[in-house]
mmCIF file of C-alpha atoms in Angstrom:
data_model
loop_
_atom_site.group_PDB
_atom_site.id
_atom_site.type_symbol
_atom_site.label_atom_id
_atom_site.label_comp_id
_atom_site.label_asym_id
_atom_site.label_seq_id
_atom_site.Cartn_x
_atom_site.Cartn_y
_atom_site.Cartn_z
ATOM 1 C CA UNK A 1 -11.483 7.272 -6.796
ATOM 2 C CA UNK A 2 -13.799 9.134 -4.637
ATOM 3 C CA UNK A 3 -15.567 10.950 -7.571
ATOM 4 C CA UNK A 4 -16.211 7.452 -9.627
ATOM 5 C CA UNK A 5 -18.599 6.794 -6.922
ATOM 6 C CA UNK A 6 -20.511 10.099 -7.583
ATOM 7 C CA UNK A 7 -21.231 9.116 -10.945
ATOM 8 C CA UNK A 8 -24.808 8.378 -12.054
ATOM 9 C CA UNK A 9 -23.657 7.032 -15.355
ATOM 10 C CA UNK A 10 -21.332 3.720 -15.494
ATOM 11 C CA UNK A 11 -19.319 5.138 -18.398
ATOM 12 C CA UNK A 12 -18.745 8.095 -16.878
ATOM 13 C CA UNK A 13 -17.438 6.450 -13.802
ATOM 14 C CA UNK A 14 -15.262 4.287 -16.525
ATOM 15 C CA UNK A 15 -14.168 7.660 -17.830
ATOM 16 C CA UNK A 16 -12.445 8.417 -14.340
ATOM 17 C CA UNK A 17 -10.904 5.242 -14.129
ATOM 18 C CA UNK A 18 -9.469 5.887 -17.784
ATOM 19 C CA UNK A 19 -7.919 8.917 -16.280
ATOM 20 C CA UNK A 20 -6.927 7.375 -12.762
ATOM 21 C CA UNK A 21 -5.008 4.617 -14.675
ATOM 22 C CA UNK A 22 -3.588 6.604 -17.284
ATOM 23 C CA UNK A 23 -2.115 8.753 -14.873
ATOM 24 C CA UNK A 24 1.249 6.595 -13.691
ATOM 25 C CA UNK A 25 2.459 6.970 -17.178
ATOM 26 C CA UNK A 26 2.236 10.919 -17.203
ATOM 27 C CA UNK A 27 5.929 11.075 -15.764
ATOM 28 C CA UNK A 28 7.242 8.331 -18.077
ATOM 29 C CA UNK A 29 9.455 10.534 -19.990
ATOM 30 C CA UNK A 30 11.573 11.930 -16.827
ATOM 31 C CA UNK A 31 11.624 8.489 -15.215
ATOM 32 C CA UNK A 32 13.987 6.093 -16.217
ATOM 33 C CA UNK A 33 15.657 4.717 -12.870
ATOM 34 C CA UNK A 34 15.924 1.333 -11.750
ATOM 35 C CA UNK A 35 12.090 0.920 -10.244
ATOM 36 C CA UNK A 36 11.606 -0.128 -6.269
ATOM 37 C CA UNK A 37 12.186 -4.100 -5.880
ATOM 38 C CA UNK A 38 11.154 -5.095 -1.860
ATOM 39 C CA UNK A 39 12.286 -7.762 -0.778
ATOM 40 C CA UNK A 40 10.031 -11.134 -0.409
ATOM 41 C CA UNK A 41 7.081 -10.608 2.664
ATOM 42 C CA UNK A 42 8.394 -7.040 2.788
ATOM 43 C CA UNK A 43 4.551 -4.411 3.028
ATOM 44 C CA UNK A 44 4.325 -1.093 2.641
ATOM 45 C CA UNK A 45 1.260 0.721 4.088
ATOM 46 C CA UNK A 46 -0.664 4.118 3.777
ATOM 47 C CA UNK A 47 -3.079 5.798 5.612
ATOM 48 C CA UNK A 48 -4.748 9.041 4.687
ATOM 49 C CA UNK A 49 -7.559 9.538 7.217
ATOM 50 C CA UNK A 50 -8.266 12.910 5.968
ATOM 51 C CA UNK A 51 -9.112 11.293 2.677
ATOM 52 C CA UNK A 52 -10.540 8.454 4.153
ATOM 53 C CA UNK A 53 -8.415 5.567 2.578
ATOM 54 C CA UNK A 54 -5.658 3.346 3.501
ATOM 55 C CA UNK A 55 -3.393 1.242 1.730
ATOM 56 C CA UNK A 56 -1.619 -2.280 2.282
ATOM 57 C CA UNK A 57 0.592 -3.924 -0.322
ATOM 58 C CA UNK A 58 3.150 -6.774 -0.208
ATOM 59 C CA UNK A 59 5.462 -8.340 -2.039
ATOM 60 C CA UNK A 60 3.986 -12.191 -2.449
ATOM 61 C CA UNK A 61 6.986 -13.510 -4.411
ATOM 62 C CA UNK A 62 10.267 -12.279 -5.313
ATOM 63 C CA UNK A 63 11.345 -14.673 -8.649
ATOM 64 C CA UNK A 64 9.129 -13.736 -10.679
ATOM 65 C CA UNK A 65 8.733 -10.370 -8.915
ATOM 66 C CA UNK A 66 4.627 -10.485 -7.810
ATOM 67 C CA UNK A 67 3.090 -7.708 -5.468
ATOM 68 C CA UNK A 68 -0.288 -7.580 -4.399
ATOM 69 C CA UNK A 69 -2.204 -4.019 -3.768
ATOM 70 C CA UNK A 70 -5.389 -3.570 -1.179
ATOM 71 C CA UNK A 71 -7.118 -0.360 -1.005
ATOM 72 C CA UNK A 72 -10.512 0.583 0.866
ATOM 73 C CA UNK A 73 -12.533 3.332 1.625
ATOM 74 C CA UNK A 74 -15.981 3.693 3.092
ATOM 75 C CA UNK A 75 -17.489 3.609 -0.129
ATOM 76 C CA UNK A 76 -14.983 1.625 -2.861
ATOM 77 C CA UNK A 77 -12.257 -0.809 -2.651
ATOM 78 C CA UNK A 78 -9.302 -0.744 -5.247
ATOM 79 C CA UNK A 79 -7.198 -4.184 -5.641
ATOM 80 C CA UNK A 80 -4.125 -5.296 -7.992
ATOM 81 C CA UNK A 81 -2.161 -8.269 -8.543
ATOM 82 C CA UNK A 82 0.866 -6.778 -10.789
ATOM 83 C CA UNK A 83 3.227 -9.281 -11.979
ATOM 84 C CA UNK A 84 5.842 -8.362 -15.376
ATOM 85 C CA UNK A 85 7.263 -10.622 -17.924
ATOM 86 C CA UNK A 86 10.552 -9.296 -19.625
ATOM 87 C CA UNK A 87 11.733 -9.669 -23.047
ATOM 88 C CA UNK A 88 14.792 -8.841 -23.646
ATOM 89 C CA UNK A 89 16.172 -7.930 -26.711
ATOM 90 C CA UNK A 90 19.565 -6.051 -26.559
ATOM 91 C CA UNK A 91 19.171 -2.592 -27.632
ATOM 92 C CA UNK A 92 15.331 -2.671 -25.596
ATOM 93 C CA UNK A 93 13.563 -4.271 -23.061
ATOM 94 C CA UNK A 94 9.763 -5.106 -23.133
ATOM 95 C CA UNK A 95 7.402 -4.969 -20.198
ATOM 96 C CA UNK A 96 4.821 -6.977 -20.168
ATOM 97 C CA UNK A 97 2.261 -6.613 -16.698
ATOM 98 C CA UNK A 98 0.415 -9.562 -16.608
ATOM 99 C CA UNK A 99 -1.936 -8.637 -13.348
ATOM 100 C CA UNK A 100 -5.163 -6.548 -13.050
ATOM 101 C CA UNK A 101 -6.645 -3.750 -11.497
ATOM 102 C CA UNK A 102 -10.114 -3.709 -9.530
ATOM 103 C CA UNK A 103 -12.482 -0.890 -8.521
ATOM 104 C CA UNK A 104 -15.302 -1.770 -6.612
ATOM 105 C CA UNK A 105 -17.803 0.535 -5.930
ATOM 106 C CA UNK A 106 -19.580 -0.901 -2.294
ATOM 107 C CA UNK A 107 -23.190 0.883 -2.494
ATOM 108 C CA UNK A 108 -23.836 -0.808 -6.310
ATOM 109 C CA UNK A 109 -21.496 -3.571 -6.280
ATOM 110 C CA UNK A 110 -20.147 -2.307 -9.640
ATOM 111 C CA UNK A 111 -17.059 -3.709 -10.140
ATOM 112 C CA UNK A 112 -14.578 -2.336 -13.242
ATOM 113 C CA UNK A 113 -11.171 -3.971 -13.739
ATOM 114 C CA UNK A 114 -8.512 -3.040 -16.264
ATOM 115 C CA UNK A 115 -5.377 -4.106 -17.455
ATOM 116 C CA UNK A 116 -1.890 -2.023 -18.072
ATOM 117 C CA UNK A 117 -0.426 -1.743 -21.364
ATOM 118 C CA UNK A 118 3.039 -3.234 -22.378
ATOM 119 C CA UNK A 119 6.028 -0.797 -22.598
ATOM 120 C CA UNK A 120 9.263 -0.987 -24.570
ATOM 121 C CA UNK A 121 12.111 1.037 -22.988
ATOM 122 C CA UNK A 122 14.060 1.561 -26.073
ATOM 123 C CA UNK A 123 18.005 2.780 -26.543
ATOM 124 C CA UNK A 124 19.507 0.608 -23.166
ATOM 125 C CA UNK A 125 23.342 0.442 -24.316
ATOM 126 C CA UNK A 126 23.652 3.626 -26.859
ATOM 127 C CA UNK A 127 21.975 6.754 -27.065
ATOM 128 C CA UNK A 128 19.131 8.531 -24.542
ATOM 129 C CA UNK A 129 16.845 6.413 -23.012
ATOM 130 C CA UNK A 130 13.168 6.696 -23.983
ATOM 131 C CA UNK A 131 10.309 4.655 -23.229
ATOM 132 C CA UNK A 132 6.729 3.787 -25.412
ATOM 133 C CA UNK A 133 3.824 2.097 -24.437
ATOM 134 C CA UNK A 134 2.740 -0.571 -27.375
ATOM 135 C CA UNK A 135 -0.281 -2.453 -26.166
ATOM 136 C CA UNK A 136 -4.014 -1.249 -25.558
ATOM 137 C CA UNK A 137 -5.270 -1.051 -22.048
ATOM 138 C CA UNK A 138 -8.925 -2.237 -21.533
ATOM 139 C CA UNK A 139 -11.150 -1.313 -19.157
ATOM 140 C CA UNK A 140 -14.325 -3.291 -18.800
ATOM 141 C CA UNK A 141 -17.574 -3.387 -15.741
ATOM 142 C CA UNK A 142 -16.942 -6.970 -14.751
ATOM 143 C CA UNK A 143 -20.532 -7.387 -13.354
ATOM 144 C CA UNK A 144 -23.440 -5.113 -12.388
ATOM 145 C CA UNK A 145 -26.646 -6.699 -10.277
ATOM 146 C CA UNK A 146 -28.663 -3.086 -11.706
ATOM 147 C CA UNK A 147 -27.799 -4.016 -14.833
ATOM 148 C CA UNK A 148 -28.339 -7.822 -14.811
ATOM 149 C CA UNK A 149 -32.195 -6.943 -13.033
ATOM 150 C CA UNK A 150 -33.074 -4.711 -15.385
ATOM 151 C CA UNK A 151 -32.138 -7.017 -18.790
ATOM 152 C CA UNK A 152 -29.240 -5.016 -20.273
#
């Protein structure tokens, strides 16, 4: 996060983002446990003052399963509302993630949000397990006051 707000360019900085949100699928293949359910009201916090960020989230409802994400630093704040739909279909199980992510960057007021793709976990009574992620993931600069002043 800290080097989208060195960017000059607004699709480079949507380049990074690509990257950042791309990234929690990287270990897809090696990862097929049950994934962490909190209970209802139950937060989880991180603080990395040598990075200078922190992190709250919370679990804001427990049926359907809803969790809400806060991030700041001195110079961006990251948000997401993540909440999943299931389909399921006997041999698989679709994912669908119905929430978005947020970057704001504070000094331009850019703000980029994206969505995450669907995934279909595939093989659930016979065989290995393997996973595949079906939808397209958009990313998109939500509004820009530099680009709105100058006519773009």
């Amino acid at each position: 996060m800290n080097l989208c707000i060195e960017c000059s360019d607004v699709l480079e900085t949507l380049s990074y983002l690509s990257a950042f949100s791309a990234s929690q699928w990287v270990t897809t293949l090696g990862r097929h446990s049950k994934p962490f359910n909190p209970l209802l009201g139950e937060t989880f916090e991180y603080v990395r003052p040598d990075l200078g960020y922190y992190c709250v989230t919370e679990q804001v409802s427990h049926h359907p399963p809803v969790t809400a994400l806060h991030c700041e630093a001195e110079k961006w704040t990251f948000w997401e509302e993540y909440k999943l739909d299931l389909k399921f279909r006997g041999q698989w199980v679709r994912v669908l993630p119905t929430g978005l992510m947020h970057f704001k960057v504070k000094s331009t007021q850019h703000h980029y949000s994206w969505n995450k793709p669907h995934t279909v976990i595939h093989n659930l009574i016979f065989g290995s397990l393997w996973a595949d992620h079906v939808s397209i993931m958009c990313a998109c600069l939500l509004c820009c006051r530099d680009l709105i002043n100058t006519g773009i």
